């Protein structure tokens, strides 16, 4: 890099001619432009650093989320072991990536952002401070000169004249010293700015090179073989999914191709099976809710051995309603509803009125309860 | 896949509470999956956003470095090497930025897209089917309720037929929707696995490409370049240290040697002999301006001779302006406004009169002598003295 050409000559500082001031203002303008550019550059580099830091955090969050899967204890989590181990491997790799990212972010902070901040906070600030001091010293010298030039010719008040001369000498020295330091700093800036802009770039690029080297090492053959095995697993699952979907489609088709009459609540032509000893289905049960009011609830009833069970929607299991042993069942008229029957316990204390959905259901329930009541289910030929 | 539970399609017609119970378990699992997936989506979105921001910021850096050229620094004349070095850096960083852009795109396609699909399509479908089934179930419940209330009396066959028709329709609808719903829930047990693995695969593969591409770009060539720059920077530092050292030394010398120069005038004439042979002179003088009939103001300006002319320049002006032609002018000491060290220059034709005040007796005498010399054109002779 060739030597810096422009210099403020220290020897010109005492004379303080307008030409020197002119050159000084060129240096000041340059320093002003440099400050502006440096600020922009710093802002941009801080944005890069910010993004890099965020990437590190985001990667860490992803890794954590992957590890979280295991802790979720999904209700249908059986069979998830393969997925869990795969997620853990991914989490590990993502975690490794995260440390790469964090490392890069740190390097950026140290070797890219920090030197530029230093330049601004130290070197550029120094220039503006020295400029201020020089400005003040100049003004003080000017003020002293004005007073000095007004001193009268008459030989009176010689002490005042002597004091004035001292003040001029004093302010002139201060201005000279201030200007010397100021010129010195402005001259040094021409070197400093080169260092200040190239060092961060050097740091940034070196950090990137190191980052890519480490990254490439990380995503070595080991990673590629892991990924291909995961890809295979995903393919397998997809194949199974497709097979399952197809199978279900067939079942659906089959189930939907039944006679429409299956949806009719009351089929006249159905045959009644009178030999059942177990049955399950929806019945309406009559509840007395007040002196004269009643409510009918539609519940799912099923026999279990010698017991009548009932399960409302939402309950996980059925509860016992009545022991059917030696119970009596008969048809009954109730509230102008069709297909009603009543079951009464052997003691006669408990009874309930139920309504079936169709004639067939009504007859079959009555027969079944009868069969159970007479313990036919205990014979050798249960059906 | 072992262990995957299935909702039995065959039990949908009966629609027992046990079936509904099992459905409840599946729905609970689906809600948990949905919850987990939302968080996963957020985490991936965050990575994706960070990548985009990184890409944009890197690109901006490259552009800013490129614009160094256009900055027009007033002292930029010797900056070609600096400028070309920054251009080089701009190029490296630009290549880096395009690697980042590629990674961004790949993350969008291979990671965000499948995640979004699962969330927006598959999970949403389940919710819709659930709603549809719920409506069908409620409709059926209502229909069967009305049916149960049908009177024994064989009146109003029309109403009876309508109610029976309702039960038929709603029961069929319920059967269809619940099967549809069960199918979707069953396939979800597979989809949820692929929905987890695919985006992660995509993410990893994109990272691999990124590192490969980036390493390709940051070749040995760049490392050599960086080495050169590093050395240059060291050199600049060293030069600067030397320069600074010299300057500080000069400053110290000046501060001691200039001490006597600060006083505006020296009471002892022996210490500062007046030089009367000068044909050039420069320095600060006060010039008197008449501002009104009887008022005047004095302004401090920098004066210098240029050949046969007297020039002046204020601070802030880039160049000097002519005061008066000194050829055959007359100059003498005068009294003015009770100020010391004043002299007056009158032009040859008498039209221009300039009243000036010097800083000291010595300065005053030297200016008068110098102007006299110039006036008599001594500066043109061979024995001119500075």
XYZ file of C-alpha atoms in Angstrom:
769
model
C 0.000 0.000 0.000
C 1.592 3.268 -1.070
C 2.355 5.980 1.424
C -0.337 8.439 2.340
C 0.099 11.530 0.207
C -1.916 14.163 1.960
C -0.513 15.746 5.090
C -1.169 18.839 7.070
C 2.238 20.423 7.641
C 2.912 21.060 11.307
C 5.205 23.893 10.331
C 2.275 25.803 8.908
C 0.366 25.709 12.165
C 1.883 28.811 13.733
C 1.313 31.101 10.715
C -2.256 29.860 10.526
C -2.799 31.339 7.061
C -6.147 31.022 5.302
C -4.561 28.653 2.807
C -3.651 26.360 5.669
C -7.185 26.708 7.014
C -8.462 25.888 3.555
C -6.477 22.674 3.440
C -7.646 21.974 6.953
C -11.268 22.243 5.869
C -10.609 19.738 3.095
C -9.297 17.338 5.727
C -12.327 18.080 7.877
C -14.722 17.412 5.036
C -12.937 14.159 4.321
C -13.150 13.211 7.973
C -16.851 14.070 7.944
C -17.507 11.874 4.928
C -15.477 9.131 6.499
C -17.545 9.332 9.684
C -20.742 9.041 7.685
C -19.497 6.090 5.647
C -18.141 4.371 8.743
C -21.503 4.770 10.436
C -23.254 3.190 7.491
C -20.742 0.377 7.358
C -21.048 -0.205 11.078
C -24.824 -0.321 10.838
C -24.680 -2.859 8.040
C -22.122 -5.014 9.829
C -24.182 -4.894 12.998
C -27.137 -6.059 10.991
C -25.112 -9.025 9.709
C -24.003 -9.778 13.254
C -27.566 -9.498 14.491
C -28.801 -11.880 11.821
C -26.019 -14.343 12.595
C -26.809 -14.261 16.317
C -30.492 -14.775 15.571
C -29.605 -17.755 13.393
C -27.763 -19.273 16.317
C -30.748 -18.763 18.596
C -33.223 -20.045 16.035
C -31.142 -23.170 15.434
C -30.979 -23.781 19.152
C -34.735 -23.422 19.446
C -35.219 -25.948 16.655
C -32.892 -28.414 18.310
C -34.757 -28.041 21.596
C -38.103 -28.486 19.911
C -36.911 -31.734 18.362
C -35.796 -33.067 21.711
C -39.140 -32.059 23.156
C -41.000 -34.623 21.069
C -40.089 -37.426 23.398
C -41.401 -35.604 26.461
C -44.807 -35.078 24.919
C -46.069 -38.599 25.620
C -48.562 -38.610 22.833
C -51.698 -40.653 23.478
C -51.013 -42.750 20.413
C -47.299 -42.677 20.960
C -46.803 -46.399 20.712
C -44.576 -47.229 17.775
C -42.906 -43.859 17.851
C -39.512 -45.130 19.008
C -37.985 -44.999 15.564
C -39.171 -41.450 15.089
C -37.907 -40.447 18.512
C -34.393 -41.752 17.910
C -34.327 -40.138 14.495
C -35.409 -36.812 15.958
C -32.728 -37.105 18.587
C -30.078 -37.616 15.917
C -31.393 -34.625 14.041
C -31.418 -32.624 17.247
C -27.788 -33.487 17.771
C -26.772 -32.383 14.284
C -28.794 -29.211 14.559
C -27.126 -28.617 17.897
C -23.719 -28.964 16.267
C -24.747 -26.510 13.604
C -25.887 -24.184 16.343
C -22.459 -24.163 17.976
C -20.915 -23.368 14.607
C -23.300 -20.454 14.255
C -22.622 -19.197 17.755
C -18.887 -19.449 17.145
C -19.232 -17.415 13.983
C -21.343 -14.828 15.769
C -18.679 -14.460 18.470
C -15.929 -14.102 15.914
C -17.955 -11.464 14.143
C -18.430 -9.566 17.370
C -14.721 -9.598 18.187
C -12.989 -9.152 14.878
C -15.581 -7.383 12.765
C -17.887 -5.197 14.825
C -15.651 -4.318 17.763
C -12.718 -2.796 15.799
C -15.085 -0.574 13.846
C -16.837 0.557 17.009
C -13.446 1.299 18.524
C -12.547 3.367 15.499
C -15.685 5.383 15.882
C -15.654 5.745 19.648
C -11.977 6.427 19.969
C -10.360 7.760 16.809
C -13.240 9.649 15.194
C -14.395 11.017 18.533
C -10.860 12.211 19.245
C -10.903 14.189 15.996
C -14.118 15.977 16.871
C -12.887 16.713 20.392
C -9.638 18.189 19.101
C -11.591 20.192 16.551
C -13.681 21.695 19.310
C -10.656 22.535 21.427
C -8.957 24.142 18.442
C -12.072 26.141 17.692
C -12.261 27.467 21.232
C -8.546 28.281 21.312
C -8.896 30.140 18.015
C -11.793 32.188 19.309
C -9.920 33.044 22.497
C -6.901 34.152 20.481
C -9.071 36.282 18.207
C -10.709 37.920 21.218
C -7.334 38.677 22.775
C -6.071 40.138 19.470
C -9.081 42.428 19.205
C -8.434 43.833 22.654
C -4.714 44.073 21.960
C -5.150 45.950 18.684
C -7.278 48.555 20.466
C -4.567 49.425 22.949
C -3.892 53.214 22.771
C -0.618 54.774 21.747
C -0.389 56.955 24.822
C 2.105 55.759 27.341
C -0.326 55.266 30.137
C -1.428 52.137 31.958
C 1.635 50.170 30.901
C 0.610 47.388 33.233
C -2.564 46.829 31.219
C -0.511 46.711 28.045
C 1.875 44.191 29.566
C -1.017 42.015 30.756
C -2.588 42.198 27.290
C 0.619 41.084 25.662
C 0.829 38.165 28.060
C -2.740 37.213 27.239
C -2.057 37.346 23.497
C 1.063 35.216 23.986
C -0.843 32.799 26.167
C -3.798 32.369 23.821
C -1.483 32.148 20.820
C 0.476 29.333 22.453
C -2.743 27.512 23.317
C -4.015 27.829 19.761
C -0.690 26.636 18.375
C -0.598 23.630 20.629
C -4.215 22.776 19.889
C -3.646 23.051 16.170
C -0.550 20.858 16.320
C -2.426 18.050 18.060
C -5.356 18.505 15.716
C -3.199 18.364 12.577
C -1.390 15.360 13.993
C -4.628 13.492 14.572
C -5.964 14.366 11.110
C -2.765 13.128 9.538
C -2.857 9.915 11.539
C -6.498 9.434 10.484
C -5.391 8.906 6.893
C -3.608 5.764 8.062
C -6.122 4.772 10.676
C -9.008 4.744 8.238
C -7.302 2.140 6.108
C -6.751 -0.096 9.090
C -10.208 0.623 10.432
C -11.975 -0.490 7.279
C -9.799 -3.373 6.252
C -9.475 -5.082 9.619
C -13.195 -5.756 10.015
C -13.352 -7.073 6.455
C -10.384 -9.305 7.150
C -11.987 -10.540 10.349
C -15.313 -11.180 8.676
C -13.881 -13.071 5.746
C -11.533 -15.135 7.875
C -14.390 -16.035 10.189
C -16.472 -17.131 7.197
C -13.659 -19.264 5.801
C -13.247 -20.965 9.148
C -17.026 -21.409 9.424
C -17.302 -23.108 6.065
C -14.325 -25.326 6.723
C -15.790 -26.567 9.991
C -19.222 -26.848 8.451
C -18.015 -28.927 5.565
C -16.212 -31.217 7.960
C -19.401 -31.611 9.946
C -21.575 -32.507 6.997
C -19.180 -35.232 6.029
C -20.040 -38.670 4.724
C -21.472 -39.646 8.111
C -24.238 -37.124 7.788
C -25.031 -38.089 4.230
C -25.498 -41.762 5.095
C -27.724 -40.859 8.040
C -29.851 -38.710 5.801
C -30.203 -41.378 3.193
C -31.399 -43.852 5.821
C -33.956 -41.307 7.012
C -35.041 -40.794 3.451
C -35.549 -44.543 3.121
C -37.580 -44.597 6.325
C -39.764 -41.791 5.048
C -40.286 -43.653 1.799
C -41.327 -46.749 3.741
C -43.838 -44.831 5.772
C -45.224 -43.268 2.630
C -45.591 -46.700 1.044
C -47.369 -48.009 4.118
C -49.584 -44.964 4.125
C -50.549 -45.534 0.541
C -51.285 -49.208 1.188
C -53.331 -48.372 4.252
C -55.248 -45.668 2.443
C -56.029 -48.034 -0.368
C -57.164 -50.786 2.030
C -59.455 -48.376 3.832
C -60.881 -47.184 0.563
C -61.823 -50.771 -0.227
C -63.391 -51.313 3.181
C -65.293 -48.078 2.903
C -66.587 -49.000 -0.488
C -67.671 -52.354 0.825
C -69.357 -50.915 3.876
C -71.130 -48.271 1.871
C -72.309 -50.721 -0.699
C -74.661 -52.389 1.727
C -78.347 -52.146 1.235
C -79.675 -48.697 1.885
C -82.250 -50.273 4.076
C -79.592 -50.693 6.719
C -80.175 -47.036 7.546
C -83.897 -47.378 7.926
C -84.910 -47.408 11.535
C -87.907 -49.633 11.157
C -87.644 -52.427 8.653
C -90.774 -54.437 8.335
C -89.228 -57.473 6.695
C -86.565 -58.229 9.232
C -86.462 -61.635 10.929
C -86.399 -61.648 14.700
C -83.856 -63.781 16.440
C -85.429 -65.082 19.593
C -82.578 -67.187 20.888
C -80.013 -64.494 21.667
C -78.462 -64.416 25.078
C -76.530 -61.215 24.526
C -77.419 -58.007 22.850
C -76.129 -54.467 22.476
C -77.701 -51.332 21.030
C -79.215 -47.917 21.650
C -82.379 -47.719 23.754
C -84.291 -44.797 25.160
C -84.670 -45.004 28.965
C -87.380 -43.212 30.794
C -86.417 -41.091 33.826
C -88.812 -39.402 36.176
C -87.476 -35.902 36.535
C -90.248 -34.511 38.725
C -93.752 -35.228 40.028
C -95.286 -35.322 36.602
C -92.370 -34.742 34.246
C -90.232 -37.342 32.577
C -87.269 -37.327 30.231
C -86.179 -39.974 27.806
C -82.396 -40.403 27.324
C -80.880 -42.298 24.448
C -78.152 -44.537 25.883
C -76.161 -47.515 24.732
C -77.186 -50.727 26.473
C -75.440 -54.067 26.419
C -75.684 -57.338 28.277
C -72.691 -58.707 30.076
C -73.274 -62.225 31.345
C -76.340 -61.888 33.516
C -76.207 -58.122 33.798
C -77.664 -55.276 31.884
C -75.038 -52.534 31.352
C -75.409 -49.036 30.090
C -72.865 -46.594 28.692
C -73.559 -42.985 27.858
C -71.625 -41.302 25.105
C -68.473 -39.901 26.556
C -68.126 -42.542 29.279
C -65.107 -44.760 28.920
C -66.833 -47.865 30.187
C -70.317 -49.122 30.912
C -71.967 -49.175 34.292
C -74.297 -51.843 35.609
C -77.984 -51.098 35.453
C -79.692 -54.254 36.554
C -79.003 -57.872 37.390
C -81.178 -59.730 34.949
C -81.296 -63.018 36.867
C -84.936 -63.881 37.448
C -86.018 -60.511 36.322
C -89.244 -60.054 34.434
C -89.746 -58.240 31.188
C -92.906 -57.317 29.379
C -94.360 -55.031 26.800
C -95.809 -51.839 28.159
C -97.755 -48.796 26.977
C -96.010 -45.549 27.766
C -96.646 -41.961 26.780
C -97.909 -42.906 23.370
C -94.477 -44.109 22.361
C -93.979 -47.212 20.308
C -91.816 -50.259 21.111
C -91.720 -49.808 24.887
C -90.998 -52.534 27.367
C -90.406 -52.740 31.085
C -87.841 -54.743 33.007
C -88.517 -55.406 36.693
C -86.087 -56.836 39.225
C -86.990 -60.106 40.947
C -87.843 -58.248 44.165
C -90.071 -55.913 42.264
C -88.344 -52.927 43.791
C -86.454 -51.771 40.704
C -87.985 -51.384 37.307
C -87.205 -49.426 34.201
C -89.040 -48.545 31.064
C -87.089 -48.721 27.823
C -87.968 -47.881 24.241
C -86.436 -49.689 21.278
C -85.950 -48.316 17.793
C -87.945 -50.830 15.776
C -90.297 -53.775 16.080
C -87.460 -56.175 15.505
C -85.268 -54.580 18.149
C -88.169 -54.475 20.575
C -88.943 -58.167 20.195
C -85.308 -59.213 20.288
C -84.554 -57.253 23.464
C -87.548 -58.794 25.222
C -86.544 -62.308 24.164
C -82.919 -61.795 25.074
C -83.716 -60.465 28.540
C -86.080 -63.360 29.031
C -83.441 -65.827 27.940
C -80.923 -64.339 30.295
C -83.445 -64.139 33.109
C -84.136 -67.831 32.796
C -80.376 -68.392 32.696
C -80.491 -70.055 29.374
C -77.068 -68.508 28.787
C -75.744 -70.980 31.257
C -76.832 -74.014 29.253
C -74.559 -75.998 27.019
C -76.027 -74.588 23.843
C -75.671 -70.864 24.177
C -76.018 -68.856 21.044
C -45.291 -49.935 11.204
C -45.900 -51.798 14.461
C -47.987 -50.224 17.109
C -50.012 -47.883 14.958
C -53.514 -48.008 16.270
C -56.437 -47.826 13.929
C -59.959 -46.611 14.193
C -62.141 -49.534 13.046
C -64.244 -48.585 10.065
C -66.467 -51.594 10.641
C -67.785 -50.207 13.894
C -68.951 -46.931 12.471
C -72.477 -48.010 11.733
C -73.179 -49.118 15.276
C -71.510 -45.983 16.620
C -71.195 -47.342 20.150
C -69.770 -45.239 22.974
C -66.673 -47.431 22.968
C -66.029 -46.428 19.405
C -66.613 -42.829 20.327
C -64.245 -43.268 23.251
C -61.497 -44.544 20.993
C -62.240 -41.637 18.698
C -61.762 -39.365 21.692
C -58.282 -40.780 22.225
C -57.415 -40.174 18.587
C -58.739 -36.636 18.795
C -56.708 -35.957 21.900
C -53.606 -37.249 20.157
C -54.372 -35.130 17.111
C -54.709 -32.021 19.259
C -51.382 -32.753 20.917
C -49.754 -33.333 17.535
C -51.255 -30.123 16.251
C -49.910 -28.257 19.239
C -46.424 -29.713 18.892
C -46.455 -29.064 15.203
C -47.397 -25.431 15.634
C -44.345 -24.979 17.827
C -42.161 -26.843 15.351
C -43.504 -24.641 12.587
C -42.644 -21.554 14.612
C -39.108 -22.790 15.251
C -38.566 -23.539 11.578
C -40.104 -20.242 10.561
C -37.648 -18.525 12.871
C -34.709 -20.309 11.233
C -36.052 -19.413 7.811
C -36.532 -15.772 8.725
C -33.038 -15.623 10.221
C -31.624 -17.049 7.011
C -33.424 -14.455 4.916
C -32.208 -11.654 7.150
C -28.654 -12.992 6.991
C -28.873 -13.160 3.237
C -30.198 -9.616 2.952
C -27.676 -8.143 5.377
C -24.764 -9.864 3.634
C -25.942 -8.546 0.300
C -26.190 -5.026 1.723
C -22.647 -5.228 3.050
C -21.375 -6.223 -0.347
C -23.203 -3.322 -1.954
C -21.986 -0.788 0.587
C -18.375 -1.842 0.048
C -18.860 -1.494 -3.679
C -20.174 2.042 -3.158
C -16.974 3.163 -1.451
C -15.891 4.231 -4.912
C -18.756 6.652 -5.260
C -18.136 8.307 -1.920
C -15.971 11.119 -3.298
C -13.749 11.573 -0.315
C -11.950 14.925 -0.774
C -8.658 13.268 0.094
C -9.500 10.235 -2.005
C -6.908 10.820 -4.674
C -4.463 8.230 -3.413
C -7.132 5.728 -2.530
C -7.149 3.520 -5.649
C -5.564 0.623 -3.808
C -7.980 1.008 -0.928
C -10.887 1.204 -3.302
C -9.820 -1.834 -5.304
C -9.213 -3.810 -2.112
C -12.717 -3.028 -0.917
C -14.031 -4.014 -4.351
C -12.354 -7.386 -3.914
C -13.982 -7.819 -0.527
C -17.266 -6.781 -2.032
C -16.917 -9.560 -4.572
C -16.159 -12.240 -1.954
C -19.066 -11.130 0.158
C -21.328 -11.014 -2.868
C -20.517 -14.647 -3.646
C -21.229 -15.471 -0.046
C -24.518 -13.642 -0.267
C -25.596 -15.698 -3.254
C -24.794 -18.898 -1.324
C -27.101 -17.562 1.379
C -29.783 -16.775 -1.168
C -29.627 -20.319 -2.506
C -29.963 -21.682 1.028
C -32.960 -19.430 1.631
C -34.701 -20.764 -1.442
C -33.936 -24.364 -0.554
C -35.237 -23.872 2.967
C -38.419 -22.409 1.521
C -38.975 -25.360 -0.796
C -37.728 -28.305 1.196
C -38.448 -27.272 4.772
C -41.135 -24.601 5.000
C -43.353 -25.940 2.230
C -43.914 -29.434 3.694
C -44.389 -27.977 7.167
C -46.919 -25.481 5.903
C -48.694 -28.148 3.861
C -49.145 -30.386 6.857
C -50.404 -27.552 9.006
C -52.623 -25.827 6.483
C -53.874 -28.857 4.619
C -53.703 -32.109 6.543
C -54.381 -30.857 10.054
C -57.016 -28.473 8.838
C -58.745 -31.244 6.919
C -59.083 -33.228 10.154
C -60.734 -30.265 11.845
C -63.149 -29.796 8.977
C -64.065 -33.478 8.917
C -64.602 -33.381 12.660
C -66.969 -30.479 12.305
C -68.873 -32.129 9.479
C -69.175 -35.340 11.473
C -70.353 -33.448 14.540
C -73.086 -31.777 12.544
C -74.145 -35.104 11.029
C -74.153 -36.704 14.467
C -76.254 -33.914 15.930
C -78.658 -34.114 13.008
C -79.017 -37.830 13.508
C -79.586 -37.437 17.246
C -82.319 -34.924 16.559
C -83.930 -37.113 13.932
C -83.936 -40.228 16.105
C -85.343 -38.179 18.944
C -88.282 -37.060 16.798
C -88.684 -40.621 15.584
C -88.834 -41.970 19.129
C -91.701 -39.635 19.886
C -93.835 -40.974 17.055
C -97.239 -41.936 18.318
C -98.584 -45.465 18.233
C -101.723 -44.291 16.528
C -101.684 -44.876 12.858
C -102.669 -41.325 12.027
C -100.628 -38.858 10.011
C -98.767 -41.299 7.817
C -97.229 -38.430 5.980
C -95.487 -37.047 9.071
C -94.397 -40.540 10.014
C -92.887 -41.099 6.585
C -91.078 -37.776 6.760
C -89.556 -38.530 10.162
C -88.479 -41.992 9.057
C -86.966 -40.460 5.931
C -85.052 -37.979 8.149
C -83.631 -40.795 10.250
C -82.607 -42.652 7.138
C -80.930 -39.651 5.565
C -79.140 -38.488 8.686
C -78.024 -41.973 9.636
C -76.572 -42.537 6.199
C -74.879 -39.158 6.311
C -73.465 -39.867 9.733
C -72.144 -43.195 8.572
C -70.412 -41.632 5.603
C -68.910 -38.732 7.482
C -67.643 -40.829 10.354
C -65.941 -43.223 7.978
C -64.385 -40.350 6.119
C -63.240 -38.889 9.433
C -61.836 -42.217 10.648
C -59.899 -42.656 7.416
C -58.324 -39.265 7.739
C -57.398 -39.908 11.374
C -55.892 -43.258 10.468
C -53.764 -41.871 7.661
C -52.701 -39.046 9.966
C -50.818 -41.575 12.070
C -48.499 -42.061 9.115
C -48.537 -38.520 7.823
C -47.482 -37.083 11.138
C -44.262 -39.033 10.937
C -43.383 -38.024 7.406
C -44.405 -34.483 8.215
C -41.720 -34.441 10.879
C -38.995 -36.132 8.916
C -39.371 -34.512 5.502
C -38.744 -30.922 6.532
C -35.795 -31.975 8.667
C -34.363 -33.898 5.737
C -34.854 -30.852 3.572
C -33.184 -28.614 6.131
C -30.143 -30.848 6.477
C -29.718 -31.393 2.785
C -29.906 -27.658 2.192
C -27.206 -27.127 4.827
C -24.974 -29.694 3.157
C -25.361 -27.959 -0.205
C -24.705 -24.628 1.434
C -21.453 -25.697 3.014
C -20.289 -27.417 -0.138
C -21.096 -24.396 -2.305
C -19.571 -21.942 0.131
C -16.363 -23.898 0.496
C -16.039 -24.089 -3.248
C -16.230 -20.306 -3.441
C -13.895 -19.525 -0.574
C -10.978 -21.100 -2.313
C -7.304 -20.943 -1.578
C -7.168 -17.894 -3.824
C -9.092 -15.909 -1.259
C -6.945 -17.102 1.579
C -3.853 -15.816 -0.248
C -5.585 -12.505 -0.876
C -6.406 -12.213 2.799
C -2.818 -12.936 3.700
C -1.667 -10.094 1.491
C -4.179 -7.707 2.991
C -3.171 -8.731 6.473
C 0.439 -7.902 5.730
C -0.533 -4.578 4.159
C -2.514 -3.613 7.208
C 0.475 -4.401 9.375
C 2.609 -2.188 7.180
C 0.165 0.675 7.386
C 0.151 0.354 11.154
C 3.889 0.464 11.277
C 4.099 3.465 8.983
C 1.525 5.211 11.076
C 3.411 4.534 14.299
C 6.568 5.952 12.752
C 4.759 8.952 11.394
C 3.068 9.613 14.688
C 6.336 9.326 16.534
C 7.956 11.825 14.236
C 5.085 14.213 14.489
C 5.027 14.117 18.259
C 8.735 14.735 18.312
C 8.362 17.686 15.962
C 5.586 19.000 18.155
C 7.754 18.818 21.214
C 10.581 20.635 19.454
C 8.213 23.250 18.170
C 6.680 23.880 21.525
C 9.993 24.805 22.978
C 11.376 26.633 19.950
C 8.235 28.604 19.278
C 7.955 29.940 22.784
C 9.471 33.306 22.057
C 7.281 33.648 18.957
C 4.033 33.868 20.833
C 4.533 37.340 22.157
C 3.129 39.869 19.745
C 5.967 42.261 20.252
C 9.222 42.274 22.025
C 10.060 45.349 24.147
C 13.758 44.907 23.426
C 14.604 45.978 19.878
C 17.936 44.193 20.034
C 16.185 40.803 20.198
C 14.246 41.284 17.013
C 16.105 43.232 14.376
C 13.997 44.680 11.620
C 14.754 43.267 8.213
C 14.559 46.024 5.628
C 15.519 44.143 2.515
C 12.440 42.055 2.085
C 10.532 42.108 -1.202
C 7.909 39.686 -0.044
C 5.938 39.519 3.130
C 2.823 37.826 4.523
C 0.954 37.872 7.790
C -2.135 39.037 9.651
C -2.978 42.755 9.687
C -6.002 44.705 10.756
C -7.578 46.713 7.904
C -9.681 49.772 8.540
C -13.051 50.035 6.822
C -15.057 53.200 6.866
C -18.562 52.135 7.787
C -20.127 55.587 7.978
C -19.371 59.334 8.118
C -17.398 59.123 11.308
C -17.451 55.407 12.188
C -15.072 52.687 11.158
C -14.389 49.052 11.878
C -11.213 47.113 11.922
C -11.069 43.585 10.464
C -8.288 41.064 10.925
C -7.230 39.564 7.607
C -4.327 37.738 6.126
C -2.207 39.884 3.777
C 0.492 38.812 1.358
C 2.441 40.332 -1.476
C 2.344 38.724 -4.884
C 4.844 40.251 -7.289
C 3.896 43.922 -7.341
C 0.471 43.450 -5.751
C -0.859 43.490 -2.248
C -3.364 40.642 -1.727
C -5.645 39.814 1.139
C -7.536 36.672 2.125
C -10.087 36.077 4.820
C -10.355 32.819 6.651
C -12.753 30.670 4.697
C -11.820 32.110 1.297
C -10.071 29.707 -1.011
C -7.909 32.289 -2.704
C -6.673 35.822 -2.154
C -8.139 38.989 -3.639
C -6.284 42.076 -4.883
C -6.087 45.020 -2.468
C -3.993 47.379 -4.505
C -1.161 47.540 -7.048
C 1.986 48.520 -5.139
C 3.900 49.887 -8.159
C 4.979 53.454 -7.338
C 2.717 53.549 -4.345
C 3.587 55.465 -1.230
C 3.563 54.037 2.272
C 4.071 55.636 5.637
C 3.399 55.257 9.324
C 0.303 57.076 10.567
C -1.873 57.571 13.608
C -5.338 56.176 13.324
C -8.118 55.767 15.835
C -5.563 55.882 18.656
C -4.229 52.500 17.575
C -0.581 51.552 17.595
C 1.549 50.233 14.731
C -0.603 51.734 11.908
C 0.534 52.579 8.398
C -1.107 53.705 5.220
C -0.624 52.684 1.612
C -1.652 55.122 -1.116
C -1.787 53.995 -4.723
C 0.146 55.747 -7.468
C -2.875 57.651 -8.764
C -3.933 58.495 -5.247
C -7.313 56.872 -5.697
C -6.819 53.896 -3.393
C -5.918 54.425 0.249
C -5.570 51.484 2.605
C -5.111 51.861 6.354
C -3.536 48.915 8.093
C -2.446 47.967 11.619
C 0.363 45.575 12.338
C 0.911 43.484 15.457
C 4.149 45.052 16.626
C 6.544 47.874 15.948
C 8.876 45.447 14.201
C 6.107 44.082 11.998
C 4.983 47.596 11.160
C 8.462 48.717 10.141
C 9.061 45.578 8.088
C 5.785 45.955 6.189
C 6.593 49.594 5.412
C 10.090 48.679 4.266
C 8.902 45.769 2.160
C 6.164 47.777 0.465
C 8.664 50.536 -0.236
C 10.996 47.999 -1.827
C 8.234 46.641 -4.009
C 7.077 50.147 -4.883
C 10.550 51.014 -6.139
C 10.651 47.708 -8.004
C 13.624 46.425 -6.137
C 11.978 42.995 -6.344
C 12.820 43.032 -9.990
C 16.556 43.521 -9.412
C 19.009 40.684 -9.118
C 19.742 41.235 -5.452
C 16.243 40.621 -4.223
C 16.142 39.118 -0.754
C 13.411 37.036 0.764
